[in-house]
PDB file of C-alpha atoms in Angstrom:
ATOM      1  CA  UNK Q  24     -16.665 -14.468 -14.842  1.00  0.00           C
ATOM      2  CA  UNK Q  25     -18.893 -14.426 -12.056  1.00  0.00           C
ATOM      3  CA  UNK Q  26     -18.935 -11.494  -9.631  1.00  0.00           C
ATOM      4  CA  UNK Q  27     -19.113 -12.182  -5.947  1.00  0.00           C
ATOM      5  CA  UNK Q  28     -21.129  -9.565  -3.568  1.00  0.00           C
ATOM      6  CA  UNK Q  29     -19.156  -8.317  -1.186  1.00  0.00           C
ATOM      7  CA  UNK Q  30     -21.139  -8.513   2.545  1.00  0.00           C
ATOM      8  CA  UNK Q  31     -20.401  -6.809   5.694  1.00  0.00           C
ATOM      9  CA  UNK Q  32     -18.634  -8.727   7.855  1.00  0.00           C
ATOM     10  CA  UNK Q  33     -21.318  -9.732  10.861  1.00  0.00           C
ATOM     11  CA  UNK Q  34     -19.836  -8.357  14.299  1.00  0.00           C
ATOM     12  CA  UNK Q  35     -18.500 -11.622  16.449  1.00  0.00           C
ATOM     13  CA  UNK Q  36     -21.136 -11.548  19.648  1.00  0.00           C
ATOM     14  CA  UNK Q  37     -18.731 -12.366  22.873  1.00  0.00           C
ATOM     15  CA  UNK Q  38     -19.820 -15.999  24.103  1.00  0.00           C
ATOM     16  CA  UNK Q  39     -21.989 -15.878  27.067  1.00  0.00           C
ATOM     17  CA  UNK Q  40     -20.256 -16.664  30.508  1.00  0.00           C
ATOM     18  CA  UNK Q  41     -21.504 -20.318  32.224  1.00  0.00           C
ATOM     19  CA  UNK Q  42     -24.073 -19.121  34.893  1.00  0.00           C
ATOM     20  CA  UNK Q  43     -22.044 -21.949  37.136  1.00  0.00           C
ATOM     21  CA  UNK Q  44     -19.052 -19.608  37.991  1.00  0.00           C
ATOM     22  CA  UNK Q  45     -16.547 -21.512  35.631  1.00  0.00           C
ATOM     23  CA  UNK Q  46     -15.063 -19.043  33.015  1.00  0.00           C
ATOM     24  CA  UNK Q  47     -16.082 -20.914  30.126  1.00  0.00           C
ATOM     25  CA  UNK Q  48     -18.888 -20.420  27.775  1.00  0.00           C
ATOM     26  CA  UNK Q  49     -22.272 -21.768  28.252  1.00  0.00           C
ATOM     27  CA  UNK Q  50     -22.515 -23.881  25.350  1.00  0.00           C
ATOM     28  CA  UNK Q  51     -18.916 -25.283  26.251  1.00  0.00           C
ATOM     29  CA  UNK Q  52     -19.089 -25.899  29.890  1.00  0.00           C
ATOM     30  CA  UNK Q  53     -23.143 -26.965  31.234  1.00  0.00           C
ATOM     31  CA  UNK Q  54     -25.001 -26.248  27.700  1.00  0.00           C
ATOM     32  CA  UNK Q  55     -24.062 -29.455  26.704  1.00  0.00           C
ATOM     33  CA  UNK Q  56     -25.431 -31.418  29.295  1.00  0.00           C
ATOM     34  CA  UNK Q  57     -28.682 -29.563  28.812  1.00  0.00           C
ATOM     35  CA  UNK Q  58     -28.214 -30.636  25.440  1.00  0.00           C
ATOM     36  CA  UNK Q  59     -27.957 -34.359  26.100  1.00  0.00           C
ATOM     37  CA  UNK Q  60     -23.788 -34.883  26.956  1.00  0.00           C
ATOM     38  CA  UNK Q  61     -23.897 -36.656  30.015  1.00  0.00           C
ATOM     39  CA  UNK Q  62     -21.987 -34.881  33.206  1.00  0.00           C
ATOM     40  CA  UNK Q  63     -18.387 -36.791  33.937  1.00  0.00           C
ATOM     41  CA  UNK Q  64     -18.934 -35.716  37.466  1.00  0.00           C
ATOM     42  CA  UNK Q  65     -21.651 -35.608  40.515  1.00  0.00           C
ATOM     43  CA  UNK Q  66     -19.847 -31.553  40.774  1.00  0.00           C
ATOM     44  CA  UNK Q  67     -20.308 -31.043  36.774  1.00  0.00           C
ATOM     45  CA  UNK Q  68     -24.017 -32.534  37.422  1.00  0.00           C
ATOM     46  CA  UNK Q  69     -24.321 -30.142  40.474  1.00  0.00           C
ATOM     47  CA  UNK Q  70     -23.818 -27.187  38.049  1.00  0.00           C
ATOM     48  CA  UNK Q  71     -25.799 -28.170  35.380  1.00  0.00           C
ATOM     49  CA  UNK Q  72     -28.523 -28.397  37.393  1.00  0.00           C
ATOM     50  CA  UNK Q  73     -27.528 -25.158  38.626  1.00  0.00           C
ATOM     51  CA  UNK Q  74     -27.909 -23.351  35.514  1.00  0.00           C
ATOM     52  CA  UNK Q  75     -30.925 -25.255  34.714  1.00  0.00           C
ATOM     53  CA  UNK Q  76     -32.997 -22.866  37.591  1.00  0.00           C
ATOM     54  CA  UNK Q  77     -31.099 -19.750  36.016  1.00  0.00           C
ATOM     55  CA  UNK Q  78     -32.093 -21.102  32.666  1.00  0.00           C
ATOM     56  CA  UNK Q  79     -35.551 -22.534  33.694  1.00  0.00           C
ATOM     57  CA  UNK Q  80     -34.890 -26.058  32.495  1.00  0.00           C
ATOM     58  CA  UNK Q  81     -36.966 -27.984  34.260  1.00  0.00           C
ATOM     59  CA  UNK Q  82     -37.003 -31.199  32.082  1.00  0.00           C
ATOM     60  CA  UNK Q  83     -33.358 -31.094  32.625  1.00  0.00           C
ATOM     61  CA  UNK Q  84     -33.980 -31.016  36.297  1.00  0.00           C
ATOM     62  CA  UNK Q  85     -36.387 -34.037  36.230  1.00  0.00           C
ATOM     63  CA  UNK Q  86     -34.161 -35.995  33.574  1.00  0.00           C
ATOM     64  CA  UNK Q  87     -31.449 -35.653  35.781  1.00  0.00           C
ATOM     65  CA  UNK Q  88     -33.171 -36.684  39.030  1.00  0.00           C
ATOM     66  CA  UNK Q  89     -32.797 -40.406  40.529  1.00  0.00           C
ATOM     67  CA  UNK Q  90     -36.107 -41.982  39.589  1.00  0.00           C
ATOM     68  CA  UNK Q  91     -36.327 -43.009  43.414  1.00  0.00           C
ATOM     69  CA  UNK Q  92     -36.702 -39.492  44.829  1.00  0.00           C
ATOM     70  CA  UNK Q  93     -37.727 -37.599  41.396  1.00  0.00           C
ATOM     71  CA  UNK Q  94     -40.828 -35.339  41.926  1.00  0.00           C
ATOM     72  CA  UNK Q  95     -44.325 -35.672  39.584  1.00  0.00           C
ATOM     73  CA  UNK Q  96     -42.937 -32.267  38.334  1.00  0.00           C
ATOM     74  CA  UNK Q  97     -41.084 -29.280  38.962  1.00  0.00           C
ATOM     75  CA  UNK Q  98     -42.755 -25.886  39.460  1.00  0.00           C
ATOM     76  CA  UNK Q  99     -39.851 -23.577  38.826  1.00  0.00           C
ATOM     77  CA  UNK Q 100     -40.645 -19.523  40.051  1.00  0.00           C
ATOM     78  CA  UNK Q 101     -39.959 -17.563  36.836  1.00  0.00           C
ATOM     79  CA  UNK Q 102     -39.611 -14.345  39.231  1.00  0.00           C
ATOM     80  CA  UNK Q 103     -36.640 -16.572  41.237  1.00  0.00           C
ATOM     81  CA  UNK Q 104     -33.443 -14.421  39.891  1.00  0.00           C
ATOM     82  CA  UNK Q 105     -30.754 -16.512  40.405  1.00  0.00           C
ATOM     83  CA  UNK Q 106     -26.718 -14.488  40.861  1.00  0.00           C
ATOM     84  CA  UNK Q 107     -23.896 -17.198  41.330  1.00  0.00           C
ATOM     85  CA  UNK Q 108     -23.225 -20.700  42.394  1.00  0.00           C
ATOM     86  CA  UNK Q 109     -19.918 -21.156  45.288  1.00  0.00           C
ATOM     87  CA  UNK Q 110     -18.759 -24.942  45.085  1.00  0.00           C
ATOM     88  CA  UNK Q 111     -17.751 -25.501  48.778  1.00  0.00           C
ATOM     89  CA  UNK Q 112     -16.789 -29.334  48.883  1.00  0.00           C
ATOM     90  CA  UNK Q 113     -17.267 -32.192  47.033  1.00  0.00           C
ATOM     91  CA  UNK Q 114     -16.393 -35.737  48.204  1.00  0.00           C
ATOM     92  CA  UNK Q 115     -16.002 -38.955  45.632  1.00  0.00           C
ATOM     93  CA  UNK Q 116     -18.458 -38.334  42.796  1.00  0.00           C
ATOM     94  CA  UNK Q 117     -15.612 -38.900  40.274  1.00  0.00           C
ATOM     95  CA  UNK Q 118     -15.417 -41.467  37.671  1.00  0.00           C
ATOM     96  CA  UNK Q 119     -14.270 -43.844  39.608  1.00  0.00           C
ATOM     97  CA  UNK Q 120     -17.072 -43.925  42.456  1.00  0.00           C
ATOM     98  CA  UNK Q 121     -21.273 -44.686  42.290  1.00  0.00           C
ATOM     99  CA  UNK Q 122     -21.940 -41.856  45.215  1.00  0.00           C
ATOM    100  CA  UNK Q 123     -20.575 -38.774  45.983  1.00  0.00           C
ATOM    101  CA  UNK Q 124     -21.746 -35.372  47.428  1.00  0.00           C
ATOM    102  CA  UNK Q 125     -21.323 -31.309  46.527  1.00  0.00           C
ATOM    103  CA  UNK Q 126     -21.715 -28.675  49.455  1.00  0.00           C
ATOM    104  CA  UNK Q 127     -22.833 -25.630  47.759  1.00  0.00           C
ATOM    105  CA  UNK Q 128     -23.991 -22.309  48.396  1.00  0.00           C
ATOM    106  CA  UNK Q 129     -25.936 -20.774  45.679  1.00  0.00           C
ATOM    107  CA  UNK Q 130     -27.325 -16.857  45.653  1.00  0.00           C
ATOM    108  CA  UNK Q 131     -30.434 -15.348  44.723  1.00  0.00           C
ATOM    109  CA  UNK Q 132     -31.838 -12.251  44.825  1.00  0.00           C
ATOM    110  CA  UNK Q 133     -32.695 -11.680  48.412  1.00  0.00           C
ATOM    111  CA  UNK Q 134     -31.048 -14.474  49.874  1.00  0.00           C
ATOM    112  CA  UNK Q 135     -28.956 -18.016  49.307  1.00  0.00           C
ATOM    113  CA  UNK Q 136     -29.273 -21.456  49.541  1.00  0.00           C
ATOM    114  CA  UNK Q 137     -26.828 -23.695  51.344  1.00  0.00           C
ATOM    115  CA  UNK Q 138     -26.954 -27.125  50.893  1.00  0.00           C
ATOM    116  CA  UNK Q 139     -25.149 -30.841  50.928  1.00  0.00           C
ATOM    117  CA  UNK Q 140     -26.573 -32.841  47.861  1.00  0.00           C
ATOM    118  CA  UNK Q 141     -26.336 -36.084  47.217  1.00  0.00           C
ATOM    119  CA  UNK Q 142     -25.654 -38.189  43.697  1.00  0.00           C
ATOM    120  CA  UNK Q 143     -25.970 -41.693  42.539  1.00  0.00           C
ATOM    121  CA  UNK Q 144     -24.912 -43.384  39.527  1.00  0.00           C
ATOM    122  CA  UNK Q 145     -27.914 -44.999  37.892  1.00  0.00           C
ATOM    123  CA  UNK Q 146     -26.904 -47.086  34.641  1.00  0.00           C
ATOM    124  CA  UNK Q 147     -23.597 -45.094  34.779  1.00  0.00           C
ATOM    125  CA  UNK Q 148     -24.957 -41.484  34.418  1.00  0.00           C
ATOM    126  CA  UNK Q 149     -24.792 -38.914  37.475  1.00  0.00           C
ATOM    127  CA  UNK Q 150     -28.210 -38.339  38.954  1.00  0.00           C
ATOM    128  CA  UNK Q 151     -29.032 -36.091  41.905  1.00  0.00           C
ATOM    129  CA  UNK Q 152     -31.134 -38.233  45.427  1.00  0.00           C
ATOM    130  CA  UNK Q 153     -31.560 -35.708  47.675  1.00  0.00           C
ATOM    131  CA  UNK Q 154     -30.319 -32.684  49.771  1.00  0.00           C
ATOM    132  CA  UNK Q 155     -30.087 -31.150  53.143  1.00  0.00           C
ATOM    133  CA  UNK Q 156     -29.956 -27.838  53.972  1.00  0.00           C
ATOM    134  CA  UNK Q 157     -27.508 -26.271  56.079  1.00  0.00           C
ATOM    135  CA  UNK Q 158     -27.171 -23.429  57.872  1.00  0.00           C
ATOM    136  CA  UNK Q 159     -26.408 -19.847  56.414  1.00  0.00           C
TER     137      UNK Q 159
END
């Protein structure tokens, strides 16, 4: 008869929070568009891209930007601290429509961003154009 070792049972760690705002866990809610899912949504894109400048993803950012408007690169600050994403709108942008738009307002240390994006469908994946800026 073989004798088993008996090991410590390894402490559960509590899943980590989405940085988007929605209560699920990162790895559950935008970690796996960062990992190559693709976002059902222009909104669900608009948070993924979110959490890729809290997470410093920047090939996410440029994978997920319509080829028409996409930069050379992204620089991304590694000092920029970013603290919470508000989902003010969204029009179309579902499943069943090519466009649609997200007004957001997303914090930072120091300050927030408000802004109206814009997505496409290109070859049926979510992609983000452009944005304007509103005001505070």
């Amino acid at each position: 008869m073989s004798r088993r070792s008996t090991r410590p049972a390894r402490p559960s760690r509590p899943a980590v929070t989405c940085p988007c705002g929605r209560a699920e866990p990162y790895d559950a809610c935008c970690g796996r568009f960062h990992a190559g899912a693709a976002a059902p949504t222009a909104e669900a894109l608009m948070r993924s891209r979110y959490c890729a400048f809290v997470t410093g993803d920047s090939a996410y950012l440029l994978r997920t930007w319509h080829p028409r408007t996409r930069p050379a690169r992204v620089d991304l600050d590694p000092g920029q601290r970013w603290t919470g994403l508000e989902i003010l709108g969204a029009t179309e942008g579902s499943a069943f429509h090519t466009t649609g738009t997200v007004t957001f307002r997303a914090s930072f240390r120091g300050g927030s961003l408000h802004e109206r994006s814009r997505f496409e469908r290109v070859q049926g994946a979510w992609v983000y154009v452009d944005g304007e800026f509103l005001d505070q």
